[in-house]
Amino acid sequence: MSHESHPRAASPVPVTPPHVEGARLRKRSMVWAGLFVPASLLVGILVLTRENTARCLTYGEACAGTPGSFYVAALGIAFAALVTVQSTSRPEVRRAAFWTQLGAEGIFLVFLLTTYA
């Protein structure tokens, strides 16, 4: 029986170097920005298949929707966050900007889904 008086040190948690994490976040940010365009097109097609949309486009009835300023604001925030992720050297700011970009893109897609609801 072995009685160790000193507990063993836990194995160190692997930490990603900041430059590697920065490159990953930049790449992921660009991938999400690239996927945003097809996602918007898909959501737009889904919106066009609804009865309310057809009624609005055909007869001009039930055309109430989200004001355009909300769409512009969501796109502006997403673009500003994308530029921040690509240009900043501070890891905390880069991470926050990445999640802000994803959130703004998601909100824009939700706005599109509720256009003629």
Short mmCIF file of N, CA, C and O in Angstrom, two decimals:
data_model
loop_
_atom_site.label_atom_id
_atom_site.label_comp_id
_atom_site.label_asym_id
_atom_site.label_seq_id
_atom_site.Cartn_x
_atom_site.Cartn_y
_atom_site.Cartn_z
N MET A 1 0.82 -1.17 0.00
CA MET A 1 0.00 0.00 0.00
C MET A 1 0.87 1.23 0.00
O MET A 1 1.79 1.35 0.77
N SER A 2 0.49 2.12 -0.83
CA SER A 2 1.24 3.35 -0.94
C SER A 2 0.40 4.49 -0.38
O SER A 2 -0.73 4.69 -0.78
N HIS A 3 0.97 5.19 0.56
CA HIS A 3 0.29 6.35 1.12
C HIS A 3 1.05 7.59 0.70
O HIS A 3 2.13 7.88 1.20
N GLU A 4 0.45 8.30 -0.23
CA GLU A 4 1.11 9.51 -0.70
C GLU A 4 0.67 10.67 0.17
O GLU A 4 -0.51 10.87 0.41
N SER A 5 1.62 11.41 0.62
CA SER A 5 1.28 12.55 1.44
C SER A 5 0.91 13.77 0.60
O SER A 5 0.21 14.66 1.07
N HIS A 6 1.37 13.79 -0.63
CA HIS A 6 1.06 14.92 -1.52
C HIS A 6 0.13 14.44 -2.62
O HIS A 6 0.45 13.49 -3.33
N PRO A 7 -1.01 15.10 -2.77
CA PRO A 7 -1.91 14.69 -3.85
C PRO A 7 -1.28 15.04 -5.20
O PRO A 7 -0.52 16.00 -5.33
N ARG A 8 -1.61 14.26 -6.19
CA ARG A 8 -1.09 14.53 -7.53
C ARG A 8 -1.76 15.75 -8.12
O ARG A 8 -2.94 15.99 -7.90
N ALA A 9 -1.00 16.46 -8.86
CA ALA A 9 -1.55 17.63 -9.53
C ALA A 9 -2.45 17.17 -10.66
O ALA A 9 -2.16 16.21 -11.37
N ALA A 10 -3.57 17.84 -10.79
CA ALA A 10 -4.49 17.50 -11.88
C ALA A 10 -3.84 17.84 -13.22
O ALA A 10 -3.02 18.76 -13.32
N SER A 11 -4.20 17.08 -14.22
CA SER A 11 -3.62 17.36 -15.53
C SER A 11 -4.10 18.73 -16.00
O SER A 11 -5.26 19.09 -15.80
N PRO A 12 -3.23 19.48 -16.62
CA PRO A 12 -3.62 20.83 -17.04
C PRO A 12 -4.66 20.77 -18.16
O PRO A 12 -4.65 19.88 -19.01
N VAL A 13 -5.57 21.72 -18.11
CA VAL A 13 -6.59 21.83 -19.14
C VAL A 13 -5.94 22.47 -20.36
O VAL A 13 -5.30 23.51 -20.24
N PRO A 14 -6.11 21.85 -21.53
CA PRO A 14 -5.48 22.46 -22.71
C PRO A 14 -6.14 23.81 -23.02
O PRO A 14 -7.35 23.92 -23.07
N VAL A 15 -5.31 24.79 -23.18
CA VAL A 15 -5.78 26.14 -23.46
C VAL A 15 -5.40 26.48 -24.90
O VAL A 15 -4.26 26.30 -25.30
N THR A 16 -6.38 26.96 -25.64
CA THR A 16 -6.13 27.34 -27.02
C THR A 16 -5.40 28.68 -27.04
O THR A 16 -5.85 29.63 -26.40
N PRO A 17 -4.29 28.77 -27.75
CA PRO A 17 -3.58 30.05 -27.83
C PRO A 17 -4.48 31.12 -28.45
O PRO A 17 -5.32 30.82 -29.31
N PRO A 18 -4.33 32.37 -28.03
CA PRO A 18 -5.20 33.44 -28.53
C PRO A 18 -5.18 33.61 -30.05
O PRO A 18 -6.21 33.86 -30.65
N HIS A 19 -4.03 33.44 -30.69
CA HIS A 19 -3.98 33.64 -32.14
C HIS A 19 -4.72 32.54 -32.88
O HIS A 19 -5.31 32.78 -33.93
N VAL A 20 -4.73 31.32 -32.31
CA VAL A 20 -5.47 30.22 -32.94
C VAL A 20 -6.96 30.43 -32.76
O VAL A 20 -7.75 30.25 -33.68
N GLU A 21 -7.35 30.82 -31.54
CA GLU A 21 -8.77 31.09 -31.29
C GLU A 21 -9.27 32.24 -32.15
O GLU A 21 -10.38 32.20 -32.68
N GLY A 22 -8.45 33.26 -32.32
CA GLY A 22 -8.83 34.39 -33.15
C GLY A 22 -9.05 33.98 -34.59
O GLY A 22 -10.02 34.40 -35.23
N ALA A 23 -8.18 33.15 -35.10
CA ALA A 23 -8.34 32.68 -36.48
C ALA A 23 -9.59 31.83 -36.63
O ALA A 23 -10.32 31.94 -37.62
N ARG A 24 -9.88 31.00 -35.63
CA ARG A 24 -11.10 30.18 -35.68
C ARG A 24 -12.35 31.05 -35.66
O ARG A 24 -13.30 30.81 -36.42
N LEU A 25 -12.38 32.04 -34.77
CA LEU A 25 -13.56 32.91 -34.70
C LEU A 25 -13.73 33.71 -35.98
O LEU A 25 -14.86 33.91 -36.44
N ARG A 26 -12.65 34.17 -36.56
CA ARG A 26 -12.75 34.91 -37.82
C ARG A 26 -13.32 34.01 -38.92
O ARG A 26 -14.19 34.43 -39.68
N LYS A 27 -12.84 32.79 -38.97
CA LYS A 27 -13.32 31.85 -39.99
C LYS A 27 -14.80 31.52 -39.75
O LYS A 27 -15.61 31.53 -40.69
N ARG A 28 -15.17 31.23 -38.51
CA ARG A 28 -16.57 30.91 -38.20
C ARG A 28 -17.48 32.10 -38.50
O ARG A 28 -18.60 31.93 -38.97
N SER A 29 -17.00 33.28 -38.22
CA SER A 29 -17.79 34.48 -38.49
C SER A 29 -18.07 34.62 -39.98
O SER A 29 -19.19 34.93 -40.40
N MET A 30 -17.06 34.37 -40.80
CA MET A 30 -17.26 34.45 -42.25
C MET A 30 -18.16 33.34 -42.76
O MET A 30 -18.98 33.55 -43.66
N VAL A 31 -18.04 32.15 -42.18
CA VAL A 31 -18.91 31.05 -42.58
C VAL A 31 -20.37 31.38 -42.26
O VAL A 31 -21.27 31.20 -43.09
N TRP A 32 -20.62 31.90 -41.06
CA TRP A 32 -21.99 32.26 -40.69
C TRP A 32 -22.51 33.41 -41.55
O TRP A 32 -23.70 33.44 -41.90
N ALA A 33 -21.65 34.35 -41.89
CA ALA A 33 -22.08 35.43 -42.78
C ALA A 33 -22.41 34.88 -44.16
O ALA A 33 -23.37 35.31 -44.80
N GLY A 34 -21.63 33.91 -44.62
CA GLY A 34 -21.92 33.29 -45.91
C GLY A 34 -23.19 32.47 -45.89
O GLY A 34 -23.93 32.44 -46.88
N LEU A 35 -23.46 31.79 -44.78
CA LEU A 35 -24.69 31.00 -44.68
C LEU A 35 -25.93 31.85 -44.46
O LEU A 35 -27.05 31.40 -44.66
N PHE A 36 -25.71 33.10 -44.05
CA PHE A 36 -26.83 34.01 -43.79
C PHE A 36 -27.61 34.31 -45.07
O PHE A 36 -28.84 34.41 -45.05
N VAL A 37 -26.93 34.43 -46.18
CA VAL A 37 -27.60 34.75 -47.46
C VAL A 37 -28.53 33.62 -47.90
O VAL A 37 -29.72 33.86 -48.15
N PRO A 38 -28.08 32.35 -47.97
CA PRO A 38 -29.02 31.29 -48.33
C PRO A 38 -30.14 31.11 -47.31
O PRO A 38 -31.27 30.79 -47.68
N ALA A 39 -29.84 31.32 -46.04
CA ALA A 39 -30.88 31.20 -45.02
C ALA A 39 -31.94 32.26 -45.23
O ALA A 39 -33.15 31.99 -45.10
N SER A 40 -31.53 33.47 -45.56
CA SER A 40 -32.50 34.55 -45.83
C SER A 40 -33.35 34.22 -47.05
O SER A 40 -34.57 34.47 -47.05
N LEU A 41 -32.73 33.68 -48.08
CA LEU A 41 -33.49 33.29 -49.26
C LEU A 41 -34.50 32.19 -48.94
O LEU A 41 -35.65 32.23 -49.40
N LEU A 42 -34.09 31.21 -48.17
CA LEU A 42 -34.98 30.12 -47.79
C LEU A 42 -36.16 30.64 -46.96
O LEU A 42 -37.31 30.28 -47.21
N VAL A 43 -35.88 31.50 -46.00
CA VAL A 43 -36.95 32.08 -45.18
C VAL A 43 -37.87 32.93 -46.05
O VAL A 43 -39.09 32.91 -45.89
N GLY A 44 -37.29 33.67 -47.00
CA GLY A 44 -38.12 34.47 -47.91
C GLY A 44 -39.06 33.61 -48.73
O GLY A 44 -40.23 33.96 -48.94
N ILE A 45 -38.58 32.47 -49.19
CA ILE A 45 -39.43 31.55 -49.95
C ILE A 45 -40.53 30.99 -49.04
O ILE A 45 -41.69 30.88 -49.46
N LEU A 46 -40.19 30.66 -47.80
CA LEU A 46 -41.20 30.18 -46.87
C LEU A 46 -42.28 31.23 -46.62
O LEU A 46 -43.46 30.91 -46.54
N VAL A 47 -41.87 32.48 -46.51
CA VAL A 47 -42.83 33.56 -46.29
C VAL A 47 -43.74 33.71 -47.51
O VAL A 47 -44.95 33.93 -47.37
N LEU A 48 -43.19 33.58 -48.71
CA LEU A 48 -43.99 33.74 -49.92
C LEU A 48 -45.01 32.63 -50.11
O LEU A 48 -45.97 32.80 -50.87
N THR A 49 -44.86 31.50 -49.44
CA THR A 49 -45.81 30.41 -49.58
C THR A 49 -47.01 30.52 -48.64
O THR A 49 -47.93 29.72 -48.74
N ARG A 50 -47.03 31.51 -47.77
CA ARG A 50 -48.13 31.64 -46.82
C ARG A 50 -49.32 32.35 -47.44
O ARG A 50 -49.19 33.15 -48.36
N GLU A 51 -50.49 32.06 -46.90
CA GLU A 51 -51.73 32.63 -47.41
C GLU A 51 -51.78 34.14 -47.22
O GLU A 51 -52.22 34.87 -48.11
N ASN A 52 -51.34 34.63 -46.07
CA ASN A 52 -51.36 36.07 -45.82
C ASN A 52 -50.50 36.83 -46.83
O ASN A 52 -50.85 37.92 -47.26
N THR A 53 -49.38 36.27 -47.20
CA THR A 53 -48.49 36.90 -48.17
C THR A 53 -49.17 36.96 -49.53
O THR A 53 -49.13 37.99 -50.21
N ALA A 54 -49.79 35.86 -49.92
CA ALA A 54 -50.49 35.84 -51.20
C ALA A 54 -51.63 36.85 -51.22
O ALA A 54 -51.84 37.56 -52.21
N ARG A 55 -52.36 36.96 -50.13
CA ARG A 55 -53.46 37.92 -50.04
C ARG A 55 -52.93 39.35 -50.14
O ARG A 55 -53.51 40.20 -50.80
N CYS A 56 -51.81 39.60 -49.49
CA CYS A 56 -51.23 40.95 -49.52
C CYS A 56 -50.75 41.29 -50.93
O CYS A 56 -51.01 42.38 -51.43
N LEU A 57 -50.05 40.35 -51.55
CA LEU A 57 -49.50 40.63 -52.87
C LEU A 57 -50.59 40.71 -53.95
O LEU A 57 -50.47 41.47 -54.90
N THR A 58 -51.65 39.93 -53.79
CA THR A 58 -52.70 39.88 -54.81
C THR A 58 -53.73 40.99 -54.63
O THR A 58 -54.06 41.71 -55.57
N TYR A 59 -54.25 41.13 -53.40
CA TYR A 59 -55.37 42.05 -53.16
C TYR A 59 -54.99 43.27 -52.33
O TYR A 59 -55.80 44.18 -52.17
N GLY A 60 -53.81 43.31 -51.79
CA GLY A 60 -53.41 44.44 -50.96
C GLY A 60 -54.03 44.40 -49.57
O GLY A 60 -54.08 45.41 -48.88
N GLU A 61 -54.49 43.23 -49.13
CA GLU A 61 -55.11 43.08 -47.81
C GLU A 61 -54.12 42.38 -46.87
O GLU A 61 -53.29 41.59 -47.30
N ALA A 62 -54.27 42.64 -45.58
CA ALA A 62 -53.46 42.00 -44.53
C ALA A 62 -51.97 42.19 -44.78
O ALA A 62 -51.19 41.25 -44.69
N CYS A 63 -51.57 43.42 -45.07
CA CYS A 63 -50.17 43.70 -45.36
C CYS A 63 -49.40 44.25 -44.17
O CYS A 63 -48.30 44.76 -44.34
N ALA A 64 -49.98 44.18 -42.98
CA ALA A 64 -49.27 44.68 -41.80
C ALA A 64 -48.04 43.82 -41.55
O ALA A 64 -48.08 42.60 -41.69
N GLY A 65 -46.97 44.45 -41.21
CA GLY A 65 -45.73 43.70 -40.96
C GLY A 65 -44.81 44.47 -40.05
O GLY A 65 -45.15 45.51 -39.51
N THR A 66 -43.62 43.97 -39.90
CA THR A 66 -42.61 44.61 -39.07
C THR A 66 -42.07 45.83 -39.80
O THR A 66 -41.82 45.77 -41.00
N PRO A 67 -41.92 46.95 -39.10
CA PRO A 67 -41.37 48.14 -39.76
C PRO A 67 -39.98 47.88 -40.33
O PRO A 67 -39.19 47.11 -39.77
N GLY A 68 -39.68 48.51 -41.44
CA GLY A 68 -38.40 48.31 -42.12
C GLY A 68 -37.19 48.72 -41.30
O GLY A 68 -36.09 48.20 -41.51
N SER A 69 -37.37 49.63 -40.36
CA SER A 69 -36.24 50.08 -39.56
C SER A 69 -35.68 48.94 -38.70
O SER A 69 -34.48 48.90 -38.41
N PHE A 70 -36.53 48.00 -38.30
CA PHE A 70 -36.05 46.85 -37.53
C PHE A 70 -35.13 45.96 -38.36
O PHE A 70 -34.12 45.46 -37.89
N TYR A 71 -35.51 45.77 -39.62
CA TYR A 71 -34.68 44.97 -40.52
C TYR A 71 -33.32 45.64 -40.72
O TYR A 71 -32.28 44.99 -40.67
N VAL A 72 -33.35 46.93 -40.96
CA VAL A 72 -32.11 47.68 -41.19
C VAL A 72 -31.23 47.65 -39.94
O VAL A 72 -30.01 47.47 -40.03
N ALA A 73 -31.85 47.81 -38.77
CA ALA A 73 -31.09 47.78 -37.53
C ALA A 73 -30.43 46.42 -37.31
O ALA A 73 -29.24 46.34 -36.96
N ALA A 74 -31.17 45.34 -37.54
CA ALA A 74 -30.60 44.00 -37.36
C ALA A 74 -29.45 43.76 -38.33
O ALA A 74 -28.41 43.21 -37.96
N LEU A 75 -29.62 44.17 -39.59
CA LEU A 75 -28.55 44.01 -40.57
C LEU A 75 -27.34 44.87 -40.23
O LEU A 75 -26.20 44.44 -40.38
N GLY A 76 -27.59 46.08 -39.77
CA GLY A 76 -26.50 46.98 -39.39
C GLY A 76 -25.69 46.44 -38.22
O GLY A 76 -24.45 46.47 -38.22
N ILE A 77 -26.39 45.90 -37.23
CA ILE A 77 -25.70 45.33 -36.07
C ILE A 77 -24.90 44.10 -36.49
O ILE A 77 -23.76 43.92 -36.06
N ALA A 78 -25.49 43.25 -37.33
CA ALA A 78 -24.78 42.06 -37.79
C ALA A 78 -23.53 42.44 -38.58
O ALA A 78 -22.46 41.86 -38.40
N PHE A 79 -23.65 43.45 -39.44
CA PHE A 79 -22.50 43.88 -40.24
C PHE A 79 -21.41 44.49 -39.35
O PHE A 79 -20.22 44.20 -39.52
N ALA A 80 -21.82 45.33 -38.40
CA ALA A 80 -20.84 45.95 -37.50
C ALA A 80 -20.12 44.89 -36.66
O ALA A 80 -18.90 44.96 -36.45
N ALA A 81 -20.87 43.88 -36.21
CA ALA A 81 -20.25 42.80 -35.44
C ALA A 81 -19.30 41.99 -36.31
O ALA A 81 -18.22 41.59 -35.86
N LEU A 82 -19.67 41.74 -37.56
CA LEU A 82 -18.80 41.01 -38.49
C LEU A 82 -17.49 41.76 -38.70
O LEU A 82 -16.41 41.18 -38.62
N VAL A 83 -17.58 43.05 -38.91
CA VAL A 83 -16.37 43.86 -39.10
C VAL A 83 -15.52 43.85 -37.83
O VAL A 83 -14.29 43.75 -37.89
N THR A 84 -16.17 43.90 -36.66
CA THR A 84 -15.44 43.89 -35.41
C THR A 84 -14.71 42.56 -35.20
O THR A 84 -13.55 42.54 -34.79
N VAL A 85 -15.39 41.45 -35.50
CA VAL A 85 -14.74 40.14 -35.35
C VAL A 85 -13.52 40.05 -36.26
O VAL A 85 -12.47 39.54 -35.86
N GLN A 86 -13.64 40.56 -37.46
CA GLN A 86 -12.54 40.44 -38.42
C GLN A 86 -11.39 41.40 -38.12
O GLN A 86 -10.26 41.13 -38.52
N SER A 87 -11.65 42.49 -37.41
CA SER A 87 -10.61 43.51 -37.28
C SER A 87 -10.00 43.67 -35.89
O SER A 87 -8.91 44.21 -35.78
N THR A 88 -10.66 43.22 -34.86
CA THR A 88 -10.13 43.47 -33.52
C THR A 88 -9.07 42.44 -33.13
O THR A 88 -9.07 41.31 -33.63
N SER A 89 -8.19 42.86 -32.24
CA SER A 89 -7.15 41.95 -31.77
C SER A 89 -7.43 41.48 -30.34
O SER A 89 -6.72 40.62 -29.83
N ARG A 90 -8.43 42.03 -29.70
CA ARG A 90 -8.75 41.66 -28.32
C ARG A 90 -9.70 40.46 -28.32
O ARG A 90 -10.79 40.52 -28.88
N PRO A 91 -9.31 39.36 -27.68
CA PRO A 91 -10.12 38.13 -27.71
C PRO A 91 -11.51 38.28 -27.11
O PRO A 91 -12.48 37.73 -27.62
N GLU A 92 -11.63 39.04 -26.01
CA GLU A 92 -12.94 39.20 -25.37
C GLU A 92 -13.91 39.94 -26.28
O GLU A 92 -15.08 39.58 -26.41
N VAL A 93 -13.42 40.98 -26.92
CA VAL A 93 -14.25 41.77 -27.84
C VAL A 93 -14.62 40.92 -29.05
O VAL A 93 -15.76 40.96 -29.52
N ARG A 94 -13.68 40.15 -29.53
CA ARG A 94 -13.93 39.30 -30.70
C ARG A 94 -15.02 38.28 -30.39
O ARG A 94 -15.93 38.06 -31.18
N ARG A 95 -14.94 37.64 -29.21
CA ARG A 95 -15.96 36.66 -28.82
C ARG A 95 -17.33 37.31 -28.69
O ARG A 95 -18.33 36.78 -29.18
N ALA A 96 -17.38 38.45 -28.04
CA ALA A 96 -18.66 39.15 -27.86
C ALA A 96 -19.24 39.58 -29.21
O ALA A 96 -20.44 39.46 -29.46
N ALA A 97 -18.39 40.06 -30.10
CA ALA A 97 -18.85 40.48 -31.42
C ALA A 97 -19.36 39.29 -32.23
O ALA A 97 -20.34 39.40 -32.97
N PHE A 98 -18.70 38.14 -32.10
CA PHE A 98 -19.14 36.94 -32.82
C PHE A 98 -20.54 36.54 -32.38
O PHE A 98 -21.43 36.29 -33.22
N TRP A 99 -20.79 36.50 -31.07
CA TRP A 99 -22.11 36.12 -30.59
C TRP A 99 -23.14 37.19 -30.91
O TRP A 99 -24.32 36.88 -31.17
N THR A 100 -22.74 38.44 -30.94
CA THR A 100 -23.65 39.51 -31.35
C THR A 100 -24.02 39.36 -32.81
O THR A 100 -25.18 39.54 -33.19
N GLN A 101 -23.06 39.00 -33.63
CA GLN A 101 -23.34 38.77 -35.06
C GLN A 101 -24.36 37.65 -35.23
O GLN A 101 -25.33 37.81 -35.98
N LEU A 102 -24.15 36.53 -34.55
CA LEU A 102 -25.08 35.41 -34.67
C LEU A 102 -26.47 35.81 -34.17
O LEU A 102 -27.48 35.45 -34.79
N GLY A 103 -26.53 36.53 -33.09
CA GLY A 103 -27.82 36.97 -32.55
C GLY A 103 -28.55 37.91 -33.50
O GLY A 103 -29.76 37.77 -33.73
N ALA A 104 -27.84 38.85 -34.07
CA ALA A 104 -28.46 39.81 -34.99
C ALA A 104 -28.94 39.11 -36.26
O ALA A 104 -30.01 39.43 -36.79
N GLU A 105 -28.16 38.15 -36.75
CA GLU A 105 -28.59 37.40 -37.93
C GLU A 105 -29.85 36.59 -37.61
O GLU A 105 -30.78 36.52 -38.42
N GLY A 106 -29.88 35.98 -36.44
CA GLY A 106 -31.06 35.22 -36.03
C GLY A 106 -32.29 36.10 -35.89
O GLY A 106 -33.39 35.72 -36.31
N ILE A 107 -32.12 37.26 -35.31
CA ILE A 107 -33.24 38.19 -35.15
C ILE A 107 -33.75 38.65 -36.51
O ILE A 107 -34.96 38.74 -36.74
N PHE A 108 -32.85 38.91 -37.45
CA PHE A 108 -33.27 39.29 -38.79
C PHE A 108 -34.11 38.18 -39.42
O PHE A 108 -35.14 38.45 -40.05
N LEU A 109 -33.68 36.93 -39.28
CA LEU A 109 -34.43 35.82 -39.85
C LEU A 109 -35.80 35.67 -39.19
O LEU A 109 -36.79 35.38 -39.86
N VAL A 110 -35.88 35.91 -37.89
CA VAL A 110 -37.18 35.88 -37.22
C VAL A 110 -38.07 37.01 -37.72
O VAL A 110 -39.27 36.81 -37.95
N PHE A 111 -37.50 38.19 -37.93
CA PHE A 111 -38.27 39.29 -38.50
C PHE A 111 -38.82 38.91 -39.87
O PHE A 111 -39.95 39.22 -40.21
N LEU A 112 -38.00 38.25 -40.68
CA LEU A 112 -38.47 37.81 -41.99
C LEU A 112 -39.61 36.81 -41.87
O LEU A 112 -40.58 36.88 -42.63
N LEU A 113 -39.50 35.89 -40.93
CA LEU A 113 -40.56 34.90 -40.76
C LEU A 113 -41.89 35.52 -40.33
O LEU A 113 -42.94 34.99 -40.66
N THR A 114 -41.82 36.63 -39.63
CA THR A 114 -43.04 37.26 -39.14
C THR A 114 -43.49 38.43 -40.00
O THR A 114 -44.27 39.26 -39.56
N THR A 115 -43.02 38.49 -41.23
CA THR A 115 -43.32 39.62 -42.09
C THR A 115 -44.81 39.83 -42.30
O THR A 115 -45.34 40.90 -42.09
N TYR A 116 -45.52 38.82 -42.73
CA TYR A 116 -46.95 38.96 -43.00
C TYR A 116 -47.78 38.11 -42.06
O TYR A 116 -48.85 37.64 -42.41
N ALA A 117 -47.31 37.92 -40.83
CA ALA A 117 -48.02 37.07 -39.88
C ALA A 117 -49.25 37.75 -39.30
O ALA A 117 -49.43 38.90 -39.30
#
